[in-house]
mmCIF file of N, CA and C in Angstrom:
data_model
loop_
_atom_site.group_PDB
_atom_site.id
_atom_site.type_symbol
_atom_site.label_atom_id
_atom_site.label_comp_id
_atom_site.label_asym_id
_atom_site.label_seq_id
_atom_site.Cartn_x
_atom_site.Cartn_y
_atom_site.Cartn_z
ATOM 1 N N MET A 1 42.793 24.490 -26.017
ATOM 2 C CA MET A 1 42.392 25.110 -24.701
ATOM 3 C C MET A 1 41.258 25.821 -25.061
ATOM 4 N N PRO A 2 39.789 25.662 -23.893
ATOM 5 C CA PRO A 2 38.931 26.279 -24.355
ATOM 6 C C PRO A 2 39.205 27.734 -23.691
ATOM 7 N N ILE A 3 38.085 28.687 -24.409
ATOM 8 C CA ILE A 3 38.239 30.002 -23.922
ATOM 9 C C ILE A 3 37.501 29.975 -22.701
ATOM 10 N N ASP A 4 37.461 30.768 -21.585
ATOM 11 C CA ASP A 4 36.788 31.009 -20.502
ATOM 12 C C ASP A 4 36.345 32.263 -20.595
ATOM 13 N N VAL A 5 34.815 32.164 -21.049
ATOM 14 C CA VAL A 5 34.176 33.387 -21.325
ATOM 15 C C VAL A 5 33.851 34.076 -20.130
ATOM 16 N N ARG A 6 33.550 33.612 -19.098
ATOM 17 C CA ARG A 6 33.159 34.054 -17.718
ATOM 18 C C ARG A 6 34.239 34.956 -17.278
ATOM 19 N N ARG A 7 35.239 34.197 -17.339
ATOM 20 C CA ARG A 7 36.585 35.107 -16.563
ATOM 21 C C ARG A 7 36.758 36.398 -17.512
ATOM 22 N N ILE A 8 36.634 36.437 -18.618
ATOM 23 C CA ILE A 8 36.704 37.401 -19.804
ATOM 24 C C ILE A 8 35.795 38.455 -19.321
ATOM 25 N N THR A 9 34.539 38.155 -19.227
ATOM 26 C CA THR A 9 33.353 39.062 -19.187
ATOM 27 C C THR A 9 33.530 39.770 -17.820
ATOM 28 N N MET A 10 34.000 39.119 -16.706
ATOM 29 C CA MET A 10 33.942 39.401 -15.475
ATOM 30 C C MET A 10 35.363 40.451 -15.404
ATOM 31 N N SER A 11 36.283 40.444 -16.090
ATOM 32 C CA SER A 11 37.265 41.282 -16.015
ATOM 33 C C SER A 11 36.972 42.649 -16.063
ATOM 34 N N MET A 12 37.790 43.761 -15.505
ATOM 35 C CA MET A 12 37.435 44.992 -15.924
ATOM 36 C C MET A 12 37.097 45.427 -17.560
ATOM 37 N N PRO A 13 38.702 45.119 -18.409
ATOM 38 C CA PRO A 13 38.041 45.371 -19.821
ATOM 39 C C PRO A 13 36.957 44.692 -20.592
ATOM 40 N N GLY A 14 36.513 43.351 -19.849
ATOM 41 C CA GLY A 14 35.500 42.742 -20.652
ATOM 42 C C GLY A 14 34.197 43.727 -20.021
ATOM 43 N N LYS A 15 33.939 44.158 -18.785
ATOM 44 C CA LYS A 15 32.847 44.916 -18.257
ATOM 45 C C LYS A 15 32.878 46.386 -19.190
ATOM 46 N N ILE A 16 33.778 46.954 -19.202
ATOM 47 C CA ILE A 16 33.538 48.058 -19.912
ATOM 48 C C ILE A 16 33.025 47.941 -21.365
ATOM 49 N N PHE A 17 34.089 46.733 -22.246
ATOM 50 C CA PHE A 17 33.497 46.522 -23.381
ATOM 51 C C PHE A 17 31.809 45.978 -23.384
ATOM 52 N N LEU A 18 31.466 45.335 -22.656
ATOM 53 C CA LEU A 18 30.016 45.014 -22.464
ATOM 54 C C LEU A 18 29.285 46.235 -22.344
ATOM 55 N N LEU A 19 29.539 47.083 -21.438
ATOM 56 C CA LEU A 19 29.006 48.529 -21.318
ATOM 57 C C LEU A 19 28.844 49.341 -22.538
ATOM 58 N N ALA A 20 30.094 49.569 -23.305
ATOM 59 C CA ALA A 20 29.909 50.378 -24.445
ATOM 60 C C ALA A 20 28.938 49.386 -25.244
ATOM 61 N N ARG A 21 29.441 48.190 -25.624
ATOM 62 C CA ARG A 21 28.385 47.492 -26.773
ATOM 63 C C ARG A 21 26.845 47.859 -26.429
ATOM 64 N N GLY A 22 26.371 47.478 -25.206
ATOM 65 C CA GLY A 22 25.011 47.818 -24.741
ATOM 66 C C GLY A 22 24.522 49.120 -24.887
ATOM 67 N N GLY A 23 25.352 50.256 -24.580
ATOM 68 C CA GLY A 23 24.942 51.451 -24.639
ATOM 69 C C GLY A 23 24.909 52.027 -26.124
ATOM 70 N N ILE A 24 25.893 51.284 -27.125
ATOM 71 C CA ILE A 24 25.646 52.015 -28.226
ATOM 72 C C ILE A 24 24.464 51.105 -28.857
ATOM 73 N N VAL A 25 23.997 49.994 -28.495
ATOM 74 C CA VAL A 25 23.013 49.432 -29.004
ATOM 75 C C VAL A 25 21.614 49.804 -28.868
ATOM 76 N N TYR A 26 21.462 50.328 -27.631
ATOM 77 C CA TYR A 26 20.388 50.988 -26.858
ATOM 78 C C TYR A 26 20.204 52.433 -27.281
ATOM 79 N N THR A 27 21.328 53.041 -27.711
ATOM 80 C CA THR A 27 21.251 54.428 -28.440
ATOM 81 C C THR A 27 20.853 54.430 -29.762
ATOM 82 N N PHE A 28 21.332 53.616 -30.531
ATOM 83 C CA PHE A 28 21.088 53.214 -31.774
ATOM 84 C C PHE A 28 19.442 52.832 -31.799
ATOM 85 N N GLY A 29 18.936 51.913 -31.036
ATOM 86 C CA GLY A 29 17.790 51.572 -31.414
ATOM 87 C C GLY A 29 16.617 52.866 -30.787
ATOM 88 N N LEU A 30 17.076 53.679 -29.824
ATOM 89 C CA LEU A 30 16.248 54.751 -29.311
ATOM 90 C C LEU A 30 16.223 56.011 -30.557
ATOM 91 N N GLN A 31 17.635 56.165 -30.878
ATOM 92 C CA GLN A 31 17.782 57.006 -32.366
ATOM 93 C C GLN A 31 17.020 56.946 -33.457
ATOM 94 N N ALA A 32 17.044 55.692 -33.680
ATOM 95 C CA ALA A 32 16.444 55.009 -34.668
ATOM 96 C C ALA A 32 15.015 54.750 -34.873
ATOM 97 N N PHE A 33 14.688 54.341 -34.015
ATOM 98 C CA PHE A 33 13.191 54.467 -33.816
ATOM 99 C C PHE A 33 12.190 55.021 -32.823
ATOM 100 N N ALA A 34 12.780 54.953 -31.539
ATOM 101 C CA ALA A 34 12.004 56.063 -30.596
ATOM 102 C C ALA A 34 11.483 57.057 -30.909
ATOM 103 N N VAL A 35 12.832 58.100 -30.984
ATOM 104 C CA VAL A 35 12.795 59.309 -31.037
ATOM 105 C C VAL A 35 12.160 59.931 -32.167
ATOM 106 N N PRO A 36 12.341 59.311 -33.386
ATOM 107 C CA PRO A 36 11.638 59.895 -34.707
ATOM 108 C C PRO A 36 10.169 59.745 -34.485
ATOM 109 N N HIS A 37 9.627 58.656 -33.737
ATOM 110 C CA HIS A 37 8.189 58.240 -33.857
ATOM 111 C C HIS A 37 7.498 58.895 -32.541
ATOM 112 N N GLU A 38 8.671 59.703 -31.571
ATOM 113 C CA GLU A 38 8.194 60.036 -30.227
ATOM 114 C C GLU A 38 7.501 58.978 -29.245
ATOM 115 N N PHE A 39 7.993 58.083 -29.146
ATOM 116 C CA PHE A 39 7.946 57.095 -28.308
ATOM 117 C C PHE A 39 8.526 57.453 -27.065
ATOM 118 N N ILE A 40 8.179 56.649 -26.080
ATOM 119 C CA ILE A 40 9.100 57.207 -24.708
ATOM 120 C C ILE A 40 9.566 55.735 -24.161
ATOM 121 N N SER A 41 10.590 55.469 -23.779
ATOM 122 C CA SER A 41 11.031 54.267 -23.129
ATOM 123 C C SER A 41 11.096 54.366 -21.842
ATOM 124 N N GLY A 42 11.530 53.599 -20.724
ATOM 125 C CA GLY A 42 11.279 53.675 -19.490
ATOM 126 C C GLY A 42 12.378 54.143 -18.856
ATOM 127 N N GLY A 43 12.642 54.399 -17.616
ATOM 128 C CA GLY A 43 13.654 55.069 -16.874
ATOM 129 C C GLY A 43 13.888 56.362 -16.869
ATOM 130 N N LEU A 44 15.040 56.751 -16.350
ATOM 131 C CA LEU A 44 15.390 58.035 -16.419
ATOM 132 C C LEU A 44 15.884 58.613 -18.217
ATOM 133 N N PHE A 45 16.138 57.876 -18.906
ATOM 134 C CA PHE A 45 16.040 58.022 -20.603
ATOM 135 C C PHE A 45 14.682 58.526 -20.860
ATOM 136 N N GLY A 46 13.812 57.498 -20.435
ATOM 137 C CA GLY A 46 12.542 57.931 -20.952
ATOM 138 C C GLY A 46 11.589 59.246 -20.138
ATOM 139 N N LEU A 47 12.221 59.607 -19.068
ATOM 140 C CA LEU A 47 11.860 60.828 -18.766
ATOM 141 C C LEU A 47 12.613 62.108 -19.350
ATOM 142 N N GLY A 48 13.821 61.738 -19.666
ATOM 143 C CA GLY A 48 14.393 62.823 -20.521
ATOM 144 C C GLY A 48 13.637 62.832 -21.783
ATOM 145 N N MET A 49 13.359 62.020 -22.535
ATOM 146 C CA MET A 49 12.499 62.132 -23.846
ATOM 147 C C MET A 49 11.160 62.705 -23.535
ATOM 148 N N PHE A 50 10.398 62.469 -22.365
ATOM 149 C CA PHE A 50 9.314 63.138 -22.131
ATOM 150 C C PHE A 50 9.629 64.451 -21.870
ATOM 151 N N VAL A 51 10.515 64.921 -21.186
ATOM 152 C CA VAL A 51 10.941 66.408 -20.956
ATOM 153 C C VAL A 51 11.343 67.091 -22.235
ATOM 154 N N TYR A 52 12.008 66.608 -23.121
ATOM 155 C CA TYR A 52 12.293 66.985 -24.325
ATOM 156 C C TYR A 52 11.108 67.023 -25.400
ATOM 157 N N TYR A 53 10.417 66.306 -25.317
ATOM 158 C CA TYR A 53 8.910 66.278 -26.267
ATOM 159 C C TYR A 53 8.060 67.629 -25.546
ATOM 160 N N GLN A 54 8.003 67.652 -24.436
ATOM 161 C CA GLN A 54 7.177 68.564 -23.866
ATOM 162 C C GLN A 54 7.845 70.157 -23.932
ATOM 163 N N THR A 55 9.023 70.164 -23.747
ATOM 164 C CA THR A 55 9.811 71.490 -23.948
ATOM 165 C C THR A 55 10.490 71.972 -25.178
ATOM 166 N N GLY A 56 10.821 70.872 -25.960
ATOM 167 C CA GLY A 56 11.650 71.133 -27.090
ATOM 168 C C GLY A 56 13.051 71.947 -27.069
ATOM 169 N N ILE A 57 13.267 72.098 -25.836
ATOM 170 C CA ILE A 57 14.637 72.930 -25.783
ATOM 171 C C ILE A 57 15.410 71.446 -25.488
ATOM 172 N N LEU A 58 17.318 71.764 -25.352
ATOM 173 C CA LEU A 58 17.993 71.138 -25.101
ATOM 174 C C LEU A 58 17.652 69.710 -25.977
ATOM 175 N N SER A 59 18.238 68.392 -25.980
ATOM 176 C CA SER A 59 18.159 67.269 -26.611
ATOM 177 C C SER A 59 18.022 66.356 -25.576
ATOM 178 N N VAL A 60 17.586 65.107 -25.994
ATOM 179 C CA VAL A 60 17.145 63.886 -24.883
ATOM 180 C C VAL A 60 18.574 63.610 -24.331
ATOM 181 N N ALA A 61 19.688 63.394 -25.200
ATOM 182 C CA ALA A 61 20.860 63.377 -24.249
ATOM 183 C C ALA A 61 21.145 64.134 -23.338
ATOM 184 N N ILE A 62 21.257 65.464 -23.332
ATOM 185 C CA ILE A 62 21.673 66.421 -22.418
ATOM 186 C C ILE A 62 20.311 66.394 -21.228
ATOM 187 N N TRP A 63 19.185 66.278 -21.433
ATOM 188 C CA TRP A 63 18.131 65.759 -20.354
ATOM 189 C C TRP A 63 18.656 64.492 -19.531
ATOM 190 N N TYR A 64 18.677 63.721 -20.388
ATOM 191 C CA TYR A 64 19.383 62.469 -19.747
ATOM 192 C C TYR A 64 20.340 62.496 -18.638
ATOM 193 N N GLY A 65 21.301 63.106 -19.263
ATOM 194 C CA GLY A 65 22.645 63.544 -18.257
ATOM 195 C C GLY A 65 22.505 64.401 -17.166
ATOM 196 N N LEU A 66 21.508 65.421 -17.400
ATOM 197 C CA LEU A 66 21.004 66.327 -16.304
ATOM 198 C C LEU A 66 20.335 65.721 -15.316
ATOM 199 N N LEU A 67 19.414 64.740 -15.631
ATOM 200 C CA LEU A 67 18.220 63.922 -14.830
ATOM 201 C C LEU A 67 19.329 62.857 -13.668
ATOM 202 N N CYS A 68 20.485 62.216 -14.742
ATOM 203 C CA CYS A 68 21.432 61.302 -13.946
ATOM 204 C C CYS A 68 22.167 62.100 -12.807
ATOM 205 N N ILE A 69 22.343 63.016 -12.826
ATOM 206 C CA ILE A 69 23.466 63.814 -11.895
ATOM 207 C C ILE A 69 22.869 64.045 -10.321
ATOM 208 N N PRO A 70 21.582 63.934 -10.120
ATOM 209 C CA PRO A 70 20.961 63.573 -8.821
ATOM 210 C C PRO A 70 21.347 62.065 -8.309
ATOM 211 N N VAL A 71 20.899 61.204 -9.266
ATOM 212 C CA VAL A 71 21.024 59.738 -9.137
ATOM 213 C C VAL A 71 22.307 59.456 -8.742
ATOM 214 N N ALA A 72 23.421 60.006 -9.532
ATOM 215 C CA ALA A 72 24.770 59.689 -9.623
ATOM 216 C C ALA A 72 25.285 60.287 -8.193
ATOM 217 N N ILE A 73 24.952 61.380 -7.526
ATOM 218 C CA ILE A 73 25.359 61.673 -6.196
ATOM 219 C C ILE A 73 24.859 60.569 -5.272
ATOM 220 N N ILE A 74 23.674 60.266 -4.877
ATOM 221 C CA ILE A 74 22.907 59.449 -4.046
ATOM 222 C C ILE A 74 23.467 58.227 -4.273
ATOM 223 N N ALA A 75 23.867 57.788 -5.382
ATOM 224 C CA ALA A 75 24.418 56.295 -5.401
ATOM 225 C C ALA A 75 25.972 56.396 -5.031
ATOM 226 N N TRP A 76 26.608 57.495 -5.085
ATOM 227 C CA TRP A 76 28.043 57.788 -4.561
ATOM 228 C C TRP A 76 28.083 57.868 -3.264
ATOM 229 N N LEU A 77 27.099 58.252 -2.713
ATOM 230 C CA LEU A 77 27.297 58.412 -0.953
ATOM 231 C C LEU A 77 26.531 57.239 -0.478
ATOM 232 N N SER A 78 25.797 56.251 -1.247
ATOM 233 C CA SER A 78 25.291 55.134 -0.444
ATOM 234 C C SER A 78 25.717 53.593 -1.169
ATOM 235 N N LEU A 79 26.401 53.868 -2.358
ATOM 236 C CA LEU A 79 26.793 52.603 -2.996
ATOM 237 C C LEU A 79 28.199 52.436 -3.184
ATOM 238 N N SER A 80 28.632 51.321 -3.744
ATOM 239 C CA SER A 80 30.396 51.332 -3.824
ATOM 240 C C SER A 80 30.680 52.181 -5.182
ATOM 241 N N ARG A 81 31.661 52.567 -5.142
ATOM 242 C CA ARG A 81 32.411 53.557 -5.946
ATOM 243 C C ARG A 81 32.470 52.884 -7.212
ATOM 244 N N ARG A 82 33.067 51.616 -7.299
ATOM 245 C CA ARG A 82 33.063 51.103 -8.630
ATOM 246 C C ARG A 82 31.801 50.913 -9.349
ATOM 247 N N PHE A 83 30.886 50.604 -8.762
ATOM 248 C CA PHE A 83 29.564 50.609 -9.395
ATOM 249 C C PHE A 83 28.995 51.882 -9.885
ATOM 250 N N VAL A 84 29.317 52.765 -9.121
ATOM 251 C CA VAL A 84 28.873 54.359 -9.809
ATOM 252 C C VAL A 84 29.784 54.566 -10.946
ATOM 253 N N LEU A 85 31.135 54.223 -10.799
ATOM 254 C CA LEU A 85 31.838 54.626 -12.163
ATOM 255 C C LEU A 85 31.317 53.755 -13.400
ATOM 256 N N TYR A 86 31.168 52.694 -13.086
ATOM 257 C CA TYR A 86 30.651 51.658 -14.252
ATOM 258 C C TYR A 86 29.279 52.507 -14.814
ATOM 259 N N SER A 87 28.597 52.869 -13.900
ATOM 260 C CA SER A 87 27.092 53.570 -14.144
ATOM 261 C C SER A 87 27.312 54.747 -15.050
ATOM 262 N N LEU A 88 28.190 55.739 -14.545
ATOM 263 C CA LEU A 88 28.705 56.731 -15.137
ATOM 264 C C LEU A 88 29.299 56.801 -16.712
ATOM 265 N N TYR A 89 30.063 55.829 -16.756
ATOM 266 C CA TYR A 89 30.673 55.149 -17.833
ATOM 267 C C TYR A 89 29.284 54.867 -18.937
ATOM 268 N N GLY A 90 28.490 53.962 -18.584
ATOM 269 C CA GLY A 90 27.457 53.683 -19.276
ATOM 270 C C GLY A 90 26.592 54.848 -19.650
ATOM 271 N N THR A 91 26.411 55.872 -18.727
ATOM 272 C CA THR A 91 25.619 56.981 -19.048
ATOM 273 C C THR A 91 26.297 57.695 -20.038
ATOM 274 N N LEU A 92 27.461 57.815 -20.197
ATOM 275 C CA LEU A 92 28.404 58.767 -21.113
ATOM 276 C C LEU A 92 28.408 58.085 -22.531
ATOM 277 N N VAL A 93 28.407 56.610 -22.491
ATOM 278 C CA VAL A 93 28.126 55.772 -23.726
ATOM 279 C C VAL A 93 27.000 56.211 -24.465
ATOM 280 N N THR A 94 25.709 56.072 -23.253
ATOM 281 C CA THR A 94 24.696 56.400 -23.996
ATOM 282 C C THR A 94 24.306 57.739 -24.433
#
């Protein structure tokens, strides 16, 4: 019997696994390549990197977490709760 990959990836454990896997790959790439060479990625993580490079205080991960707080609050008020919880999980993994 063939494996239904779509059903597996659309389930909650499948989504959590894919979020964790993507966050780990993204973090590894940034920590191994971008941060040592002071490159900046896009989005909130890139903004966190920029603030870290300019100030030298805290770490990129802490700046990223701090910058995600207002976005998470706005998303909690305007989007689905499940989307926000998946996003917070992805942020914590990263």
